[in-house]
CSV table of C-alpha atoms and ligand atoms in Angstrom, one decimal:
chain,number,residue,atom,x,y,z
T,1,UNK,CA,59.9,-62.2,-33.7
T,2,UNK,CA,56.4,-62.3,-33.6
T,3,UNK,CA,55.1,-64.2,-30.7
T,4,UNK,CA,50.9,-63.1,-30.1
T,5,UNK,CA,48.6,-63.3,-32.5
T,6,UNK,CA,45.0,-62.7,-32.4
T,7,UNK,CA,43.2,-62.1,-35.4
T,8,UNK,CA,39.4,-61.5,-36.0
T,9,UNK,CA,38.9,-62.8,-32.1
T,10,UNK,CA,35.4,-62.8,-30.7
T,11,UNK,CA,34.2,-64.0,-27.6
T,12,UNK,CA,30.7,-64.8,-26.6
T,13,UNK,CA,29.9,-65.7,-23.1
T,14,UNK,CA,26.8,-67.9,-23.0
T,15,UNK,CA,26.1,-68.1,-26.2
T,16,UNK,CA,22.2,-68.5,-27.9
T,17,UNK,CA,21.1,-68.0,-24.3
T,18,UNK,CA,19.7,-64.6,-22.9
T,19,UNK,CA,22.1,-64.3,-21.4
T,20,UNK,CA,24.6,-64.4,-24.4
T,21,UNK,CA,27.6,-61.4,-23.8
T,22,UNK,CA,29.7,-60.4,-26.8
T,23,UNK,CA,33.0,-59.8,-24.5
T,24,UNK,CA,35.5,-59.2,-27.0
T,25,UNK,CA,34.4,-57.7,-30.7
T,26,UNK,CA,37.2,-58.5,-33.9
T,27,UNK,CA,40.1,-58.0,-32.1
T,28,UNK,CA,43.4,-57.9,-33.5
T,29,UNK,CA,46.8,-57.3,-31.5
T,30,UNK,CA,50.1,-58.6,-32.9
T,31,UNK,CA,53.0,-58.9,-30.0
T,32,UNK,CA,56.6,-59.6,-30.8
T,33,UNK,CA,59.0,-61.6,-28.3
T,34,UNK,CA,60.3,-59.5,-25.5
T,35,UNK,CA,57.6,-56.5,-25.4
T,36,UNK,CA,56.4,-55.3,-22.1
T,37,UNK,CA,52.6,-54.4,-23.5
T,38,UNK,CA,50.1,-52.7,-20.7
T,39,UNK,CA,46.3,-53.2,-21.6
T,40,UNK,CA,44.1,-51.1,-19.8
T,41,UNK,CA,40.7,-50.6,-20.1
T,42,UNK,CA,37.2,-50.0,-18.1
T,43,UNK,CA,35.7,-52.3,-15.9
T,44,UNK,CA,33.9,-55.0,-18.2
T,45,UNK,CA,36.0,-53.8,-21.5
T,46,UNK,CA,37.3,-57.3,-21.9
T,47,UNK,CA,40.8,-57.5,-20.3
T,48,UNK,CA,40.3,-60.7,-18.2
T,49,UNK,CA,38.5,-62.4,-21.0
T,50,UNK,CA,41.6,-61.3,-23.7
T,51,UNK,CA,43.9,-62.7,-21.0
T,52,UNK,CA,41.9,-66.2,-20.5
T,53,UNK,CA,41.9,-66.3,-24.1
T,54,UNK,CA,46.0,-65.7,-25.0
T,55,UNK,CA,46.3,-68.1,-22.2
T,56,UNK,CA,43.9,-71.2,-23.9
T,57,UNK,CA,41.7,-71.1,-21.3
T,58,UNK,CA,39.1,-69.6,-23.4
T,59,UNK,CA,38.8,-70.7,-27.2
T,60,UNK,CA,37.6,-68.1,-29.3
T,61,UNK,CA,33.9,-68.0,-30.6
T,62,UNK,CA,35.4,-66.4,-34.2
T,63,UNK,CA,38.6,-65.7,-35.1
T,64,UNK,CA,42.2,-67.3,-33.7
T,65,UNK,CA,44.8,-67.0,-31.1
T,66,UNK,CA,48.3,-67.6,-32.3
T,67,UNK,CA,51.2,-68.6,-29.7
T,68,UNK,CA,54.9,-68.9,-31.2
T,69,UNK,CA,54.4,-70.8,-34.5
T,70,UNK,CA,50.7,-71.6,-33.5
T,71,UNK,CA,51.8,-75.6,-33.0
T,72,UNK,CA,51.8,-75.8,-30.0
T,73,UNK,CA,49.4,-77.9,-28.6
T,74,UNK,CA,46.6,-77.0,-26.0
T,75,UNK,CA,47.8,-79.2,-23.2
T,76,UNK,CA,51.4,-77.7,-23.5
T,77,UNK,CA,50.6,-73.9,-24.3
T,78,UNK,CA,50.7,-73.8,-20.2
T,79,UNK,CA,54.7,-73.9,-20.7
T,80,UNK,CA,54.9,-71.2,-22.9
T,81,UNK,CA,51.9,-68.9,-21.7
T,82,UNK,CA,52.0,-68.2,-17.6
T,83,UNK,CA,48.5,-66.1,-16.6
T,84,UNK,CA,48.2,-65.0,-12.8
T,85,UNK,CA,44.7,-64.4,-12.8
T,86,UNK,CA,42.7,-61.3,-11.8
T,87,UNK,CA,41.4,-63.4,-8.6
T,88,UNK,CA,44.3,-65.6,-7.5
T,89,UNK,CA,41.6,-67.5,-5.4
T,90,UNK,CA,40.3,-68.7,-8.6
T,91,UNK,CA,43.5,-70.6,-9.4
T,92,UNK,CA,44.8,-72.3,-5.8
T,93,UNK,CA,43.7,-75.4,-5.0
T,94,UNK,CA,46.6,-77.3,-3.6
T,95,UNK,CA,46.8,-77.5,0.5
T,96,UNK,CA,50.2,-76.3,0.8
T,97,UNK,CA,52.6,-73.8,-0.9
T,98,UNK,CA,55.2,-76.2,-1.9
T,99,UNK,CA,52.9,-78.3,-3.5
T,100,UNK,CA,50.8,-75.3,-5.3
T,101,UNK,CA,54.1,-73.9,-6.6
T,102,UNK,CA,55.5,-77.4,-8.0
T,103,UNK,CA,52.3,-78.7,-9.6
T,104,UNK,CA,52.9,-76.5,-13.3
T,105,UNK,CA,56.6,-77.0,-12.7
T,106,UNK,CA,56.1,-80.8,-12.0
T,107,UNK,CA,54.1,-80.7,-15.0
T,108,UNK,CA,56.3,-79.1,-16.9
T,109,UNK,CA,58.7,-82.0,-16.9
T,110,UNK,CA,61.1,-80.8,-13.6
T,111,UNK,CA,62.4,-83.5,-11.7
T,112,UNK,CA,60.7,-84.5,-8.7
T,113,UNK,CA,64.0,-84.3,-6.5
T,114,UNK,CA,65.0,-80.7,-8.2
T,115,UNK,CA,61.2,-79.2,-7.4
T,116,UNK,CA,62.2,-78.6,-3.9
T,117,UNK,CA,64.9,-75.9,-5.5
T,118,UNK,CA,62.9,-74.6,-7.9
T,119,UNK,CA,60.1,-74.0,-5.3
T,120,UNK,CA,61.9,-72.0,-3.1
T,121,UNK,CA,63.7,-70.1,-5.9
T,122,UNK,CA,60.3,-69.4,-6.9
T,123,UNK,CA,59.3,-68.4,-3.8
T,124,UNK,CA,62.4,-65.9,-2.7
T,125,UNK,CA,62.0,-64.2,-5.8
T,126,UNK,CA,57.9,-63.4,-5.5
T,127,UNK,CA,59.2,-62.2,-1.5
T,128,UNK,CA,57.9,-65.2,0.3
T,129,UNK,CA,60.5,-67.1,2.9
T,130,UNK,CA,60.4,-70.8,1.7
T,131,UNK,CA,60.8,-71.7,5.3
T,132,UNK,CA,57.8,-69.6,6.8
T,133,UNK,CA,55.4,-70.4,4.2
T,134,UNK,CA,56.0,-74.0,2.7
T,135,UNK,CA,53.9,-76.3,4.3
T,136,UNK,CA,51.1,-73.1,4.9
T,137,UNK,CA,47.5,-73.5,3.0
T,138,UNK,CA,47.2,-70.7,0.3
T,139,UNK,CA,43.7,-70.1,1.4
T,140,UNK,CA,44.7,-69.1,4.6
T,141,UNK,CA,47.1,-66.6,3.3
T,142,UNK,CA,46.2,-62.2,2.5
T,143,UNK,CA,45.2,-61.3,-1.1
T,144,UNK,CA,48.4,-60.0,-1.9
T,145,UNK,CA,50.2,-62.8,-0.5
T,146,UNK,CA,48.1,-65.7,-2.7
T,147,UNK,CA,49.2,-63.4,-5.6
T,148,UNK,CA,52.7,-63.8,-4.9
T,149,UNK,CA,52.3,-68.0,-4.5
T,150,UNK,CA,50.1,-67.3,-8.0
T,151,UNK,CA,53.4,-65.5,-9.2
T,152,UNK,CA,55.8,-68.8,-7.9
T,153,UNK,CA,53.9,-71.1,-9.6
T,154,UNK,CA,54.2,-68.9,-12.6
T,155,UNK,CA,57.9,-68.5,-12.6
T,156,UNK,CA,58.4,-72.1,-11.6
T,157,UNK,CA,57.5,-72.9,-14.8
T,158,UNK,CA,59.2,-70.1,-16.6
T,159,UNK,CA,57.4,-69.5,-19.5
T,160,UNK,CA,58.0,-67.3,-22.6
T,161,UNK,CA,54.9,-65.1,-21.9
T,162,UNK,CA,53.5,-63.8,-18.6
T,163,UNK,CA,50.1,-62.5,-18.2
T,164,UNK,CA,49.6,-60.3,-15.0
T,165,UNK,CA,45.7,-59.7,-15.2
T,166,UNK,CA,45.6,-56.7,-12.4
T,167,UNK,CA,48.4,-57.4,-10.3
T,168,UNK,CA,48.6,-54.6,-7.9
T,169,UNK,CA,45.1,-54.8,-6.6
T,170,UNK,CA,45.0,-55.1,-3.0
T,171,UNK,CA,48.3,-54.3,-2.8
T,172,UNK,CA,49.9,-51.4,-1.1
T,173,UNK,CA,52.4,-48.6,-2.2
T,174,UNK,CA,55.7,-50.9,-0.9
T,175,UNK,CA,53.9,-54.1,-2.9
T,176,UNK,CA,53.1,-52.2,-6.1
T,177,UNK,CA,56.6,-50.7,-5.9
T,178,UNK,CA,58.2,-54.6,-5.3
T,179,UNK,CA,55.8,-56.0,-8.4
T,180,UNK,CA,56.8,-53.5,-11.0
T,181,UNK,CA,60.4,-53.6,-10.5
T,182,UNK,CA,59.7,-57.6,-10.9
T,183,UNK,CA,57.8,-56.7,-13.9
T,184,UNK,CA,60.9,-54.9,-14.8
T,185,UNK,CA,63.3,-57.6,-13.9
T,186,UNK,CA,61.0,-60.0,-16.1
T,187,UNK,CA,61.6,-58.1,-19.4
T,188,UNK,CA,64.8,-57.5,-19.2
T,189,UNK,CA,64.8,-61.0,-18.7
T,190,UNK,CA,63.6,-60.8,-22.2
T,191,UNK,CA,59.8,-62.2,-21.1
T,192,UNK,CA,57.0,-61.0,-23.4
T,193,UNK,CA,54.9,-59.4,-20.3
T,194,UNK,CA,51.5,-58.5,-20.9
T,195,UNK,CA,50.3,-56.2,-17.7
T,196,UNK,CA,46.4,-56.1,-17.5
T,197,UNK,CA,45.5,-52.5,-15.1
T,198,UNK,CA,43.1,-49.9,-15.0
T,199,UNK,CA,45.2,-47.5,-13.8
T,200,UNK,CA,46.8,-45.4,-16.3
T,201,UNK,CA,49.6,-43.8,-13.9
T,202,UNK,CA,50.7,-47.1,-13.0
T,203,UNK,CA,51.3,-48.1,-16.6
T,204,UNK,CA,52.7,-45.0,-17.7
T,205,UNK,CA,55.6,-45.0,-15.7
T,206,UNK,CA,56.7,-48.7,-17.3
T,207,UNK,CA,55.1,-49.8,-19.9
T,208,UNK,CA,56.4,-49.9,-23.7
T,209,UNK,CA,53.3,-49.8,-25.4
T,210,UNK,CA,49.3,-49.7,-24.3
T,211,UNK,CA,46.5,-51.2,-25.5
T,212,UNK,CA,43.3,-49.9,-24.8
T,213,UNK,CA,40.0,-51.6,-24.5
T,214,UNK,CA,36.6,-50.6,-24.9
T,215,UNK,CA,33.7,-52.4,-24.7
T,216,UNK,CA,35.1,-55.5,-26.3
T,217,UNK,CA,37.2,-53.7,-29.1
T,218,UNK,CA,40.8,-52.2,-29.5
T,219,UNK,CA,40.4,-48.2,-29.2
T,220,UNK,CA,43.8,-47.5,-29.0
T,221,UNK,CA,47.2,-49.6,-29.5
T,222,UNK,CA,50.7,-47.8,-29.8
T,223,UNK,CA,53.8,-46.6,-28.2
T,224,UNK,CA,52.5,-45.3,-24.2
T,225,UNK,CA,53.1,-41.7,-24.8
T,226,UNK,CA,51.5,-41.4,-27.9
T,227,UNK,CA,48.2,-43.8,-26.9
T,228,UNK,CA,48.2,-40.9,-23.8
T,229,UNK,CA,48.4,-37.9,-25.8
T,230,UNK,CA,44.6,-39.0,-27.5
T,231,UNK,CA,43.4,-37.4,-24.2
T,232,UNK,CA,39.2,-37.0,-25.7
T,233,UNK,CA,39.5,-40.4,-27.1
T,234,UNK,CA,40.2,-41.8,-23.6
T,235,UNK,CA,38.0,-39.4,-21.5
T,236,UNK,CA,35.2,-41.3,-24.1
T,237,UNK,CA,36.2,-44.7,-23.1
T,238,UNK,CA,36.2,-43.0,-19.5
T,239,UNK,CA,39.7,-43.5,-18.7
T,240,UNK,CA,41.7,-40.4,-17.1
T,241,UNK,CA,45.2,-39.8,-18.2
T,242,UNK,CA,47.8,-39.8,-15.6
T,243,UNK,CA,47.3,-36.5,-13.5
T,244,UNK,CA,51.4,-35.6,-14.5
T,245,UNK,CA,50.5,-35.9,-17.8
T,246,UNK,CA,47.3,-33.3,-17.6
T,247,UNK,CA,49.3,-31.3,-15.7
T,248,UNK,CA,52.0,-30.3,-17.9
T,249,UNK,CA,49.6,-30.8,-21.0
T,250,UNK,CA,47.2,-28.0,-19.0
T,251,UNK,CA,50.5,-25.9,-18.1
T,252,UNK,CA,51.1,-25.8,-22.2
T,253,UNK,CA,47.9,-24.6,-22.5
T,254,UNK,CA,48.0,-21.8,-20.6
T,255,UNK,CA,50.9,-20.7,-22.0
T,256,UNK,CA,53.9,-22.2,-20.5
T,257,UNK,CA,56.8,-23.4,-22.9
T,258,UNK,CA,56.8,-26.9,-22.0
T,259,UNK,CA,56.6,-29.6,-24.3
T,260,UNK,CA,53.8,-31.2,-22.2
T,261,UNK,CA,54.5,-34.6,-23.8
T,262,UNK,CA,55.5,-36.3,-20.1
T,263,UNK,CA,53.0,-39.2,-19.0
T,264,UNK,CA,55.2,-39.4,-15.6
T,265,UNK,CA,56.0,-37.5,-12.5
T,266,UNK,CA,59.2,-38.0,-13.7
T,267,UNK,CA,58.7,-36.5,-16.7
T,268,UNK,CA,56.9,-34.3,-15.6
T,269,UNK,CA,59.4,-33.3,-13.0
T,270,UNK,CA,62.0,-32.6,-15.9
T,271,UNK,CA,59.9,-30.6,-18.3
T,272,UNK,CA,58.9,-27.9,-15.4
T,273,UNK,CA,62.4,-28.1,-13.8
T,274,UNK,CA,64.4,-27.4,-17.7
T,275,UNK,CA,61.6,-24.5,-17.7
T,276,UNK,CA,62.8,-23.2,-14.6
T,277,UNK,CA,66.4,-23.5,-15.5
T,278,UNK,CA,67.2,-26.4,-13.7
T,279,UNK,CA,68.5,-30.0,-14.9
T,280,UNK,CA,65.6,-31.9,-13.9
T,281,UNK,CA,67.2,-33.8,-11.3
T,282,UNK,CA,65.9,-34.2,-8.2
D,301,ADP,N1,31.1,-65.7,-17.0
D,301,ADP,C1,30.6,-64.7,-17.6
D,301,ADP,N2,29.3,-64.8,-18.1
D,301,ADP,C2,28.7,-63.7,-18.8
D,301,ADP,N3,29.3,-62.5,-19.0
D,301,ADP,C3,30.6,-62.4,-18.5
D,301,ADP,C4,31.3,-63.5,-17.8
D,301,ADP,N4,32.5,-63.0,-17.4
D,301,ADP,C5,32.6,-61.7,-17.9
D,301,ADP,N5,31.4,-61.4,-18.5
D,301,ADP,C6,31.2,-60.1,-19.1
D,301,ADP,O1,32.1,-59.9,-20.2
D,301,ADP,C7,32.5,-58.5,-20.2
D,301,ADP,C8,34.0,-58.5,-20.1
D,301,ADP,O2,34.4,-59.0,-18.8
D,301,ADP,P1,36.0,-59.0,-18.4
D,301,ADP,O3,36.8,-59.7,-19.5
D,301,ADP,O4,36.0,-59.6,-17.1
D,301,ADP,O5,36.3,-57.4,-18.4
D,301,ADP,P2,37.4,-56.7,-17.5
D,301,ADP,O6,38.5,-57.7,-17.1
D,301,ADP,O7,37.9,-55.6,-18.5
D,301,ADP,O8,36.8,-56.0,-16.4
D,301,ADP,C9,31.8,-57.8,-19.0
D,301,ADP,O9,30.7,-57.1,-19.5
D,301,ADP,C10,31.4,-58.9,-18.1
D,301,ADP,O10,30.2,-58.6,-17.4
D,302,MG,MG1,39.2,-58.1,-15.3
């Protein structure tokens, strides 16, 4: 079922000033229910504006965003479409946890004596003790930790859609481990995830399909392994492919009889060990 729809989308930022910015250029990307969809990109290609957009906190300046049967209206797309934004201090505002994480959940029609429940749900399942942090500011919390409070209020909600615009920035290697299993968790949930990074080894080792950005416009959209064998095309955008996957791809070229098709260390891993005569595992 098809559930994301952009068609002919432009964005302008500021526009008929100087300053006008053509952000995104006729973009098109169709997403069915249940896909876990990386988009990765260069600094400035557009990500956080694409996410602002599926998310109806931008309107396009051409073209349309389509959530679900495209009915749903503006004030309710927030039940259907959950972003965590690239700066998680853009979105806090409440002056505890409990009440940050129950606002979109309070809003989304939970009762008021069943928040409590859903808070701390919420909040065990981003790694946050309900009991330590409930009554704690967000501002006064780490980067990483006012990402996980961003996550609660999220999953509070429990919407059909999640947006994850850079998640593992400012995290470190036990964090970024913790959020992609959760990303993993999430679509087997069945959750249409949409996982905004720059970092193309990140996204190789989970991701379904990548779409690429650049400079506004879809360069690349398709299945992760075969968006990562279109090595020149990236190196253009200036995006590196994974390190595993230049390995065996440079291993191939020297000679080796390797398929040189892995994106992963994993894969990797497999295709050097069957060439050495072993089974891969580790
Ligand atoms: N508020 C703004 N006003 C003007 N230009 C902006 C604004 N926000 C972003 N841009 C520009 O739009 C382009 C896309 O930005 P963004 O969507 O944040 O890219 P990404 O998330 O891929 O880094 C960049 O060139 C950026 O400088
Ligand atoms: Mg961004």
């Amino acid at each position: 079922m098809r559930q994301i729809e952009v068609s002919n989308c432009s964005y302008i930022y500021q526009p008929g000033t100087i300053n006008a910015h053509q952000a995104l250029d006729q973009i098109n990307i169709a997403i069915d229910a249940g896909e876990l969809t990386a988009v990765i990109g260069h600094g400035g290609s557009g990500k956080s504006t694409l996410a602002l957009l599926l998310a109806g906190l931008f309107a396009p300046s051409s073209g349309e965003v389509k959530i679900g049967d495209g009915r749903i209206p503006p004030e309710q797309l927030f039940r259907q479409v959950g972003l965590v934004f690239q700066y998680p201090e853009h979105q806090l505002f409440a002056s505890s946890v409990f009440e940050e994480v129950a606002f979109g959940a309070r809003n989304a029609g939970t009762a008021e004596d069943y928040l409590p429940v859903k808070v701390r749900q919420a909040l065990e399942t981003v790694g946050l003790d309900p009991d330590l942090y409930w009554h704690r500011s967000p501002f006064e919390l780490s980067g990483g930790q006012k990402r996980r409070v961003c996550l609660a209020s999220l999953l509070a909600i429990d919407p059909a859609i999640i947006i994850l615009d850079e998640p593992t920035a400012g995290l470190d290697a036990a964090g970024r481990r913790w959020l992609k299993n959760l990303l993993r968790e999430l679509h087997c949930q069945g959750k249409t995830v949409l996982w905004i990074s720059h970092d193309m080894s990140e996204v190789a080792e989970l991701a379904e399909r990548v779409i690429v950005l650049e400079r506004g416009r879809v360069i690349a959209d398709g299945a992760t392994a075969s968006v990562f064998s279109c090595e020149e095309q990236l190196a253009a955008a200036g995006l590196e492919i994974p390190q595993s996957a230049r390995l065996v791809r440079e291993l191939k070229a020297r000679g080796l009889a390797i398929p040189g098709e892995a994106v992963t260390v994993d894969g990797a891993f497999a295709e050097i060990a069957a060439y050495l005569g072993g089974d891969g595992s580790v």
